[in-house]
Tab-separated table of C-alpha atoms and ligand atoms in Angstrom:
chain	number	residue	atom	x	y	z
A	110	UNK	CA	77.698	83.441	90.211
A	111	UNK	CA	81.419	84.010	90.384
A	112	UNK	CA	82.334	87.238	91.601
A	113	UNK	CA	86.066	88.488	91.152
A	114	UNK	CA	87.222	91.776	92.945
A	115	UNK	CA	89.949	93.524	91.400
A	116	UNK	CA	91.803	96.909	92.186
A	117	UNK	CA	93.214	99.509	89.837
A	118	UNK	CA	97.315	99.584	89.533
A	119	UNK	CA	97.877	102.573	91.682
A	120	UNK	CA	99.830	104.998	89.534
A	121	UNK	CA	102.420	105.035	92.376
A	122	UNK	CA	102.990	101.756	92.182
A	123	UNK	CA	106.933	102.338	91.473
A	124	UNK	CA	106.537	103.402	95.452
A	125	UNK	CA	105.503	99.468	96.366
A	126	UNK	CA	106.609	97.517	99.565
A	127	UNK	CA	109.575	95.481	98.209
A	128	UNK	CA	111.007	92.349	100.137
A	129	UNK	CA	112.661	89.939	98.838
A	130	UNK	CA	113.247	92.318	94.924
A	131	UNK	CA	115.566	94.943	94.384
A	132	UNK	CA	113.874	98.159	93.066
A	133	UNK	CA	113.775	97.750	89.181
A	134	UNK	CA	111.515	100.560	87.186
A	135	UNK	CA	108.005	99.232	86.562
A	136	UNK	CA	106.237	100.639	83.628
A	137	UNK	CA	102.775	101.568	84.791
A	138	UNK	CA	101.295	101.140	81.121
A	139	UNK	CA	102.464	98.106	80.824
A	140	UNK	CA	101.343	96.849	84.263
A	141	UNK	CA	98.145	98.260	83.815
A	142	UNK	CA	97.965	96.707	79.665
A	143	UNK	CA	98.849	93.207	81.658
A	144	UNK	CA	96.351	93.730	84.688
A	145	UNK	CA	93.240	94.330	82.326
A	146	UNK	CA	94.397	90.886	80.008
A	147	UNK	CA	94.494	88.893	83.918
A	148	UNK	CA	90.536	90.454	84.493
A	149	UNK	CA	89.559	89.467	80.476
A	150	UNK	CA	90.963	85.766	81.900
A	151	UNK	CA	88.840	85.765	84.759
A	152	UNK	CA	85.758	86.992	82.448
A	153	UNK	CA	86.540	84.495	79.837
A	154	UNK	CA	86.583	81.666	83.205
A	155	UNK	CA	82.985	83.250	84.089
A	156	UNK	CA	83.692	85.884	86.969
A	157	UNK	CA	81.531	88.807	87.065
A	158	UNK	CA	85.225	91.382	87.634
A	159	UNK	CA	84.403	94.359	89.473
A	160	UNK	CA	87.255	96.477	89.280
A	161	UNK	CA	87.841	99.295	92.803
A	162	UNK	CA	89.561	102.542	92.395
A	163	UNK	CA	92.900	103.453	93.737
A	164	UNK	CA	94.710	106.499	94.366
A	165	UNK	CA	98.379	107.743	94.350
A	166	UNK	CA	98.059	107.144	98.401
A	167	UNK	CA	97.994	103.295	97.867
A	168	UNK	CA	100.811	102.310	95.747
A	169	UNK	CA	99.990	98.314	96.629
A	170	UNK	CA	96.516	98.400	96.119
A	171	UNK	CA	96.512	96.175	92.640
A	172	UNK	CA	97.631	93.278	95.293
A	173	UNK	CA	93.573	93.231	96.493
A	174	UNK	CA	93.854	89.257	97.924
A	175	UNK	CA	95.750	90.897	100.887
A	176	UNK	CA	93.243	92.981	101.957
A	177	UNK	CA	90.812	90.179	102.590
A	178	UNK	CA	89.647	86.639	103.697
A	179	UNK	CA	86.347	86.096	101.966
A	180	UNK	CA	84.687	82.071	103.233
A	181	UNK	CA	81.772	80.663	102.160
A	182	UNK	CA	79.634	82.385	105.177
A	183	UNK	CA	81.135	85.365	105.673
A	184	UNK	CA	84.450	87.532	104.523
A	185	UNK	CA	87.047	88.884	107.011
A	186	UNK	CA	88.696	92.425	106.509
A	187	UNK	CA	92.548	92.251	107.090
A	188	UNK	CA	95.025	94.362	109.042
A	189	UNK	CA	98.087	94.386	106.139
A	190	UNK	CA	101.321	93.945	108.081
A	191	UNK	CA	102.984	96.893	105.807
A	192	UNK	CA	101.572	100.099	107.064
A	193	UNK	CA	101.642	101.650	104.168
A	194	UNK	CA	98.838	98.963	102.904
A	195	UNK	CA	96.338	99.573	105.468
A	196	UNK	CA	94.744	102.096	103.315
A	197	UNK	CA	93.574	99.740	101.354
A	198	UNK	CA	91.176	97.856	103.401
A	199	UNK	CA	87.999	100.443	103.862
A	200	UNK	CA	87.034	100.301	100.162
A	201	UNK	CA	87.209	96.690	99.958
A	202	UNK	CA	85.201	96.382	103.510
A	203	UNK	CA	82.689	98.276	101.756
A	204	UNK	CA	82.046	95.917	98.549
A	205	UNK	CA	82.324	92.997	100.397
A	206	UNK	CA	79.305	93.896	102.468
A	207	UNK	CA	77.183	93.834	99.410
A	208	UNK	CA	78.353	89.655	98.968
A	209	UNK	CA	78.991	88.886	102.974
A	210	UNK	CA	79.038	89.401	106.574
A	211	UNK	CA	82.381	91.401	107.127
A	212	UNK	CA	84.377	91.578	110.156
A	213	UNK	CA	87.493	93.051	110.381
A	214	UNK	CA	91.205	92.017	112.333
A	215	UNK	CA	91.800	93.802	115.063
A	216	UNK	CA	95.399	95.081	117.009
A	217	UNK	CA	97.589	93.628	117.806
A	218	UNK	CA	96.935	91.274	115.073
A	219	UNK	CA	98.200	91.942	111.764
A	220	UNK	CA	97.623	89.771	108.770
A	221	UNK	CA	97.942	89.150	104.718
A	222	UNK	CA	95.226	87.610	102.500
A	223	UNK	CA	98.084	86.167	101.071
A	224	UNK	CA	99.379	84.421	103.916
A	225	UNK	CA	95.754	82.317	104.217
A	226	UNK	CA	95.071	79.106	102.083
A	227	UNK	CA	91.905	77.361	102.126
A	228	UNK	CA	91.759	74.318	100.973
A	229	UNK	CA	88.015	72.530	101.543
A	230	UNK	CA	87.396	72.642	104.798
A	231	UNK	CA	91.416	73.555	106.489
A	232	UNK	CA	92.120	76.639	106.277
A	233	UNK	CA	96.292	77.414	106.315
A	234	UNK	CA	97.838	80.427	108.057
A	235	UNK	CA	101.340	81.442	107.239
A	236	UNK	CA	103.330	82.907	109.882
A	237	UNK	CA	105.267	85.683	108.109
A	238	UNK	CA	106.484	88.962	108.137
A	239	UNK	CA	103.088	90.235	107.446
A	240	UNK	CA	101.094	88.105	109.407
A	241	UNK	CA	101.566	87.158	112.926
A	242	UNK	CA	99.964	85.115	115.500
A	243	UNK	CA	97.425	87.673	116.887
A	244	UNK	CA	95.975	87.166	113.157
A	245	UNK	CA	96.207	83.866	113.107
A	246	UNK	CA	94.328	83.095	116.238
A	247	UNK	CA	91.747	85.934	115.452
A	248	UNK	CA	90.724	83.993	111.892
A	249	UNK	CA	90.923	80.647	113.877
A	250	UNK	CA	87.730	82.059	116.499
A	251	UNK	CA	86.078	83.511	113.434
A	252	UNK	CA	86.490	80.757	111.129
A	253	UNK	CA	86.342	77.423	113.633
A	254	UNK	CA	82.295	77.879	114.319
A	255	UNK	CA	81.482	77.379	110.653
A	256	UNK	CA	83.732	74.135	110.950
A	257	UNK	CA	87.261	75.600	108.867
A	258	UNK	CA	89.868	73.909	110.620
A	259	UNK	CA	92.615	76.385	111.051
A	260	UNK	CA	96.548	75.572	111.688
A	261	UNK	CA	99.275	78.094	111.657
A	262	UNK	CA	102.566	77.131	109.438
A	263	UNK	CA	105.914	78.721	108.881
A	264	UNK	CA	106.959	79.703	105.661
A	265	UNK	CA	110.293	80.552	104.844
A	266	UNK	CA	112.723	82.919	102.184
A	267	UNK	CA	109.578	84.102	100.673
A	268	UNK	CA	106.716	86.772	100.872
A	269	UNK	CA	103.337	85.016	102.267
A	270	UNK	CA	102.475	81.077	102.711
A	271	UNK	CA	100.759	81.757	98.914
A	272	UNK	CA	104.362	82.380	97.281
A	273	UNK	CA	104.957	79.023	98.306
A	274	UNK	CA	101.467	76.832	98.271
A	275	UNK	CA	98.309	77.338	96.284
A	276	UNK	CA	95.389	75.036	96.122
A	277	UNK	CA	94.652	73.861	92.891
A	278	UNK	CA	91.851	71.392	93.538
A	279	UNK	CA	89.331	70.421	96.061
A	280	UNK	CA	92.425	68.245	97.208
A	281	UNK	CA	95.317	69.277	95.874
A	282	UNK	CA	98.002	71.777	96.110
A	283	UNK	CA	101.086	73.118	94.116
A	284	UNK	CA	104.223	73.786	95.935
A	285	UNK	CA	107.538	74.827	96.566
A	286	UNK	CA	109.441	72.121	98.760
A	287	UNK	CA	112.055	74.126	99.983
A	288	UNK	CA	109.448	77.399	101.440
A	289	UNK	CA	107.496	75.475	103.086
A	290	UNK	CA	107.356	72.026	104.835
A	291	UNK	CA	105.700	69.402	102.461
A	292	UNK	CA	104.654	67.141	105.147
A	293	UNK	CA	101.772	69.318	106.172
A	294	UNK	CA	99.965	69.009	102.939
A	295	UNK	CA	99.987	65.076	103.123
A	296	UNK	CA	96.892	64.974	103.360
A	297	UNK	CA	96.709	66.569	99.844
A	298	UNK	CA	97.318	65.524	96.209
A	299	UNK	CA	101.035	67.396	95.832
A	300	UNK	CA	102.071	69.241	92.896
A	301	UNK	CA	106.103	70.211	93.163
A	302	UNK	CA	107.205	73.305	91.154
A	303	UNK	CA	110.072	72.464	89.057
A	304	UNK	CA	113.270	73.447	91.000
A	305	UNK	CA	114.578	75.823	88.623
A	306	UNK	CA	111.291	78.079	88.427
A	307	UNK	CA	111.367	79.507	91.953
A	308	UNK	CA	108.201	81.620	92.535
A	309	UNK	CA	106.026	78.709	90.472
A	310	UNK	CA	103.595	77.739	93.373
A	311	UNK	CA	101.256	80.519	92.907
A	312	UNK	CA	98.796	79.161	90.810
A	313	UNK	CA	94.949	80.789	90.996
A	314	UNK	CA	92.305	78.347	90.367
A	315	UNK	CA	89.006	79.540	88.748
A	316	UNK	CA	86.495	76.810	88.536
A	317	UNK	CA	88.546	74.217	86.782
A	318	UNK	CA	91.206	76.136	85.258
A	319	UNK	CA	94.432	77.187	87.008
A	320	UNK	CA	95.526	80.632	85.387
A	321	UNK	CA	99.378	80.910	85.875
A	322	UNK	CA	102.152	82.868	84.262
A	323	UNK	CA	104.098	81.355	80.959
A	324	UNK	CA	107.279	82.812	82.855
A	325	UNK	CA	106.995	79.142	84.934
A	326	UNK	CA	106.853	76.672	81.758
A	327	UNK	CA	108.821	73.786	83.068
A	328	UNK	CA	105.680	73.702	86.217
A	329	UNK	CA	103.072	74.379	83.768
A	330	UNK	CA	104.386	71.132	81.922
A	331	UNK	CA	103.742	69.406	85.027
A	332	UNK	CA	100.327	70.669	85.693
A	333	UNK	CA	99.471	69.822	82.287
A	334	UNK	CA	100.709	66.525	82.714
A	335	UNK	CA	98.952	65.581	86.117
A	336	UNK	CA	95.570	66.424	83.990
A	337	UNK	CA	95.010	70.129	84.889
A	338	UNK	CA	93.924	72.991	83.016
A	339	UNK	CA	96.030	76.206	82.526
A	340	UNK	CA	95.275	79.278	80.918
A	341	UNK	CA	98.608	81.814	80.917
A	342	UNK	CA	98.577	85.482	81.453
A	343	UNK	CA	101.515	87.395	82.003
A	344	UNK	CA	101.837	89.602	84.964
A	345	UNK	CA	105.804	89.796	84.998
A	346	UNK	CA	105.419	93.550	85.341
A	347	UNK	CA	103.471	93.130	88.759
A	348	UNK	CA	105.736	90.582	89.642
A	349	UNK	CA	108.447	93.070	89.863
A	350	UNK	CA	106.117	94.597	92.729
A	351	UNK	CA	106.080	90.817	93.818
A	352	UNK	CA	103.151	90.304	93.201
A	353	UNK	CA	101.463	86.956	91.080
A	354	UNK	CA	98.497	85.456	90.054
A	355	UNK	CA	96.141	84.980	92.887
A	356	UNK	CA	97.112	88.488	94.779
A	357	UNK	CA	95.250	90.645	92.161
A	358	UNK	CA	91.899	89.132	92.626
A	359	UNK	CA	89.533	88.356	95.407
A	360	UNK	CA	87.047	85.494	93.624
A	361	UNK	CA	84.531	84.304	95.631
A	362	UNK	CA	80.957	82.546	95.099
A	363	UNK	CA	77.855	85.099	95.505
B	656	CIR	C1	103.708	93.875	99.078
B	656	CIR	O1	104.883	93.720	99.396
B	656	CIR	O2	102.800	93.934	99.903
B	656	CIR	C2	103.394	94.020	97.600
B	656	CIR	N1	104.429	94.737	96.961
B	656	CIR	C3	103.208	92.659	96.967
B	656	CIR	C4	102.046	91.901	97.536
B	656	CIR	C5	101.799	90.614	96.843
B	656	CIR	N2	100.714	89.956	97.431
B	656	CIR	C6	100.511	88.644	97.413
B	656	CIR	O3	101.314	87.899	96.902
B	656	CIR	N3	99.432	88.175	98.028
């Protein structure tokens, strides 16, 4: 069974953690109208959605793939690098325990669920604002005894390593050449976002669909065309919270 984990838009969302965005009003209806089409997807693609609470005290808590690292054998509770997000982890912790072993990141380390990409057996982890190397080298001694190779990587002018890579097979990845080196997915079939749809890489693959937002239709031709599957749902009024695709949703095998 495929379980999906999904968080309610906080209705102080307008109060986010922005980056790389200006402010701009979000519309909480709207955001909230565009979350529940995103969990029909994932129904309609077979998850089992089980959808958290969220207060006024966690205005990031629709972005739930930050809060956690779930593997095959056992799920790993993060330390957010915002402070205001750290909030968010306890409720999660507490789900995931009914699907997984959970242990937690500990100080100094901080880290994202965004910044982590697992693809097979390698597991990615990007350096970032968010996410530093105490993190990194905590998941690495977690992860390394149930044979995840894990390797640290830079990402650049964006949020976390999943603005800018995405796995969209077993093998393969979608990216964004210019936030993050190429050369380290070689191993990898390699998808390139089309140039002039910065933001395109995060794709989130359920099963053998890739759900991904029509605002990225030059890439989505180019998924199409390599032989994948896409199913669009819109999430532009998230985005302006930069958030995408695979941050509202923690799917994950039970
Ligand atoms: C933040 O800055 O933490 C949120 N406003 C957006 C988080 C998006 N998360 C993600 O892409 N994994």
């Amino acid at each position: 069974m495929l379980v999906a984990l999904t968080r309610e838009v906080s209705p102080a969302i307008a109060r986010c953690e922005l980056t790389h965005l200006t402010r701009t009003p979000i519309d909480v209806a709207v955001a909230r109208r565009q979350h529940a089409e995103y969990e029909r997807c994932l129904s309609a693609l077979g998850c089992v959605v089980t959808r958290i609470d969220a207060g006024d005290e966690m205005p990031d808590s629709v972005f739930i793939e930050d809060t956690a690292v779930v593997l095959e054998e056992m799920a790993l509770v993060t330390r957010p690098g915002a402070v205001s997000r750290r909030a968010e982890v306890s409720a999660v912790a507490e789900m995931l325990r009914m699907y997984r072993r959970v242990t937690s990141i500990e100080p100094p380390g901080t880290m994202d669920g965004g910044d982590v990409l697992v693809v097979n057996r390698r597991v990615f982890v990007g350096l970032s604002t968010r996410t530093n190397a105490a993190g990194a080298e905590q998941l690495s001694r977690i992860a390394m005894p149930f044979g995840y190779a894990v390797e640290t990587i830079t990402v650049r002018e964006c949020l976390h390593l999943k603005s800018a890579v995405t796995a969209i097979g077993d093998d393969a990845v979608l990216l964004d050449p210019r936030w993050v080196d190429a050369e380290r997915f070689a191993a990898f079939e390699v998808v390139e976002i089309d140039p002039a749809e910065p933001g395109a890489a995060n794709a989130l693959r359920v099963g053998e669909t890739l759900v991904f937002p029509p605002a990225f239709p030059r890439t989505r031709a180019r998924l199409e065309g390599r032989g994948y599957t896409v199913c669009g749902v819109d999430v532009s009024e998230l985005a302006k919270a930069e958030g995408a695709v695979t941050c509202c949703s923690l799917v994950f095998r039970a």
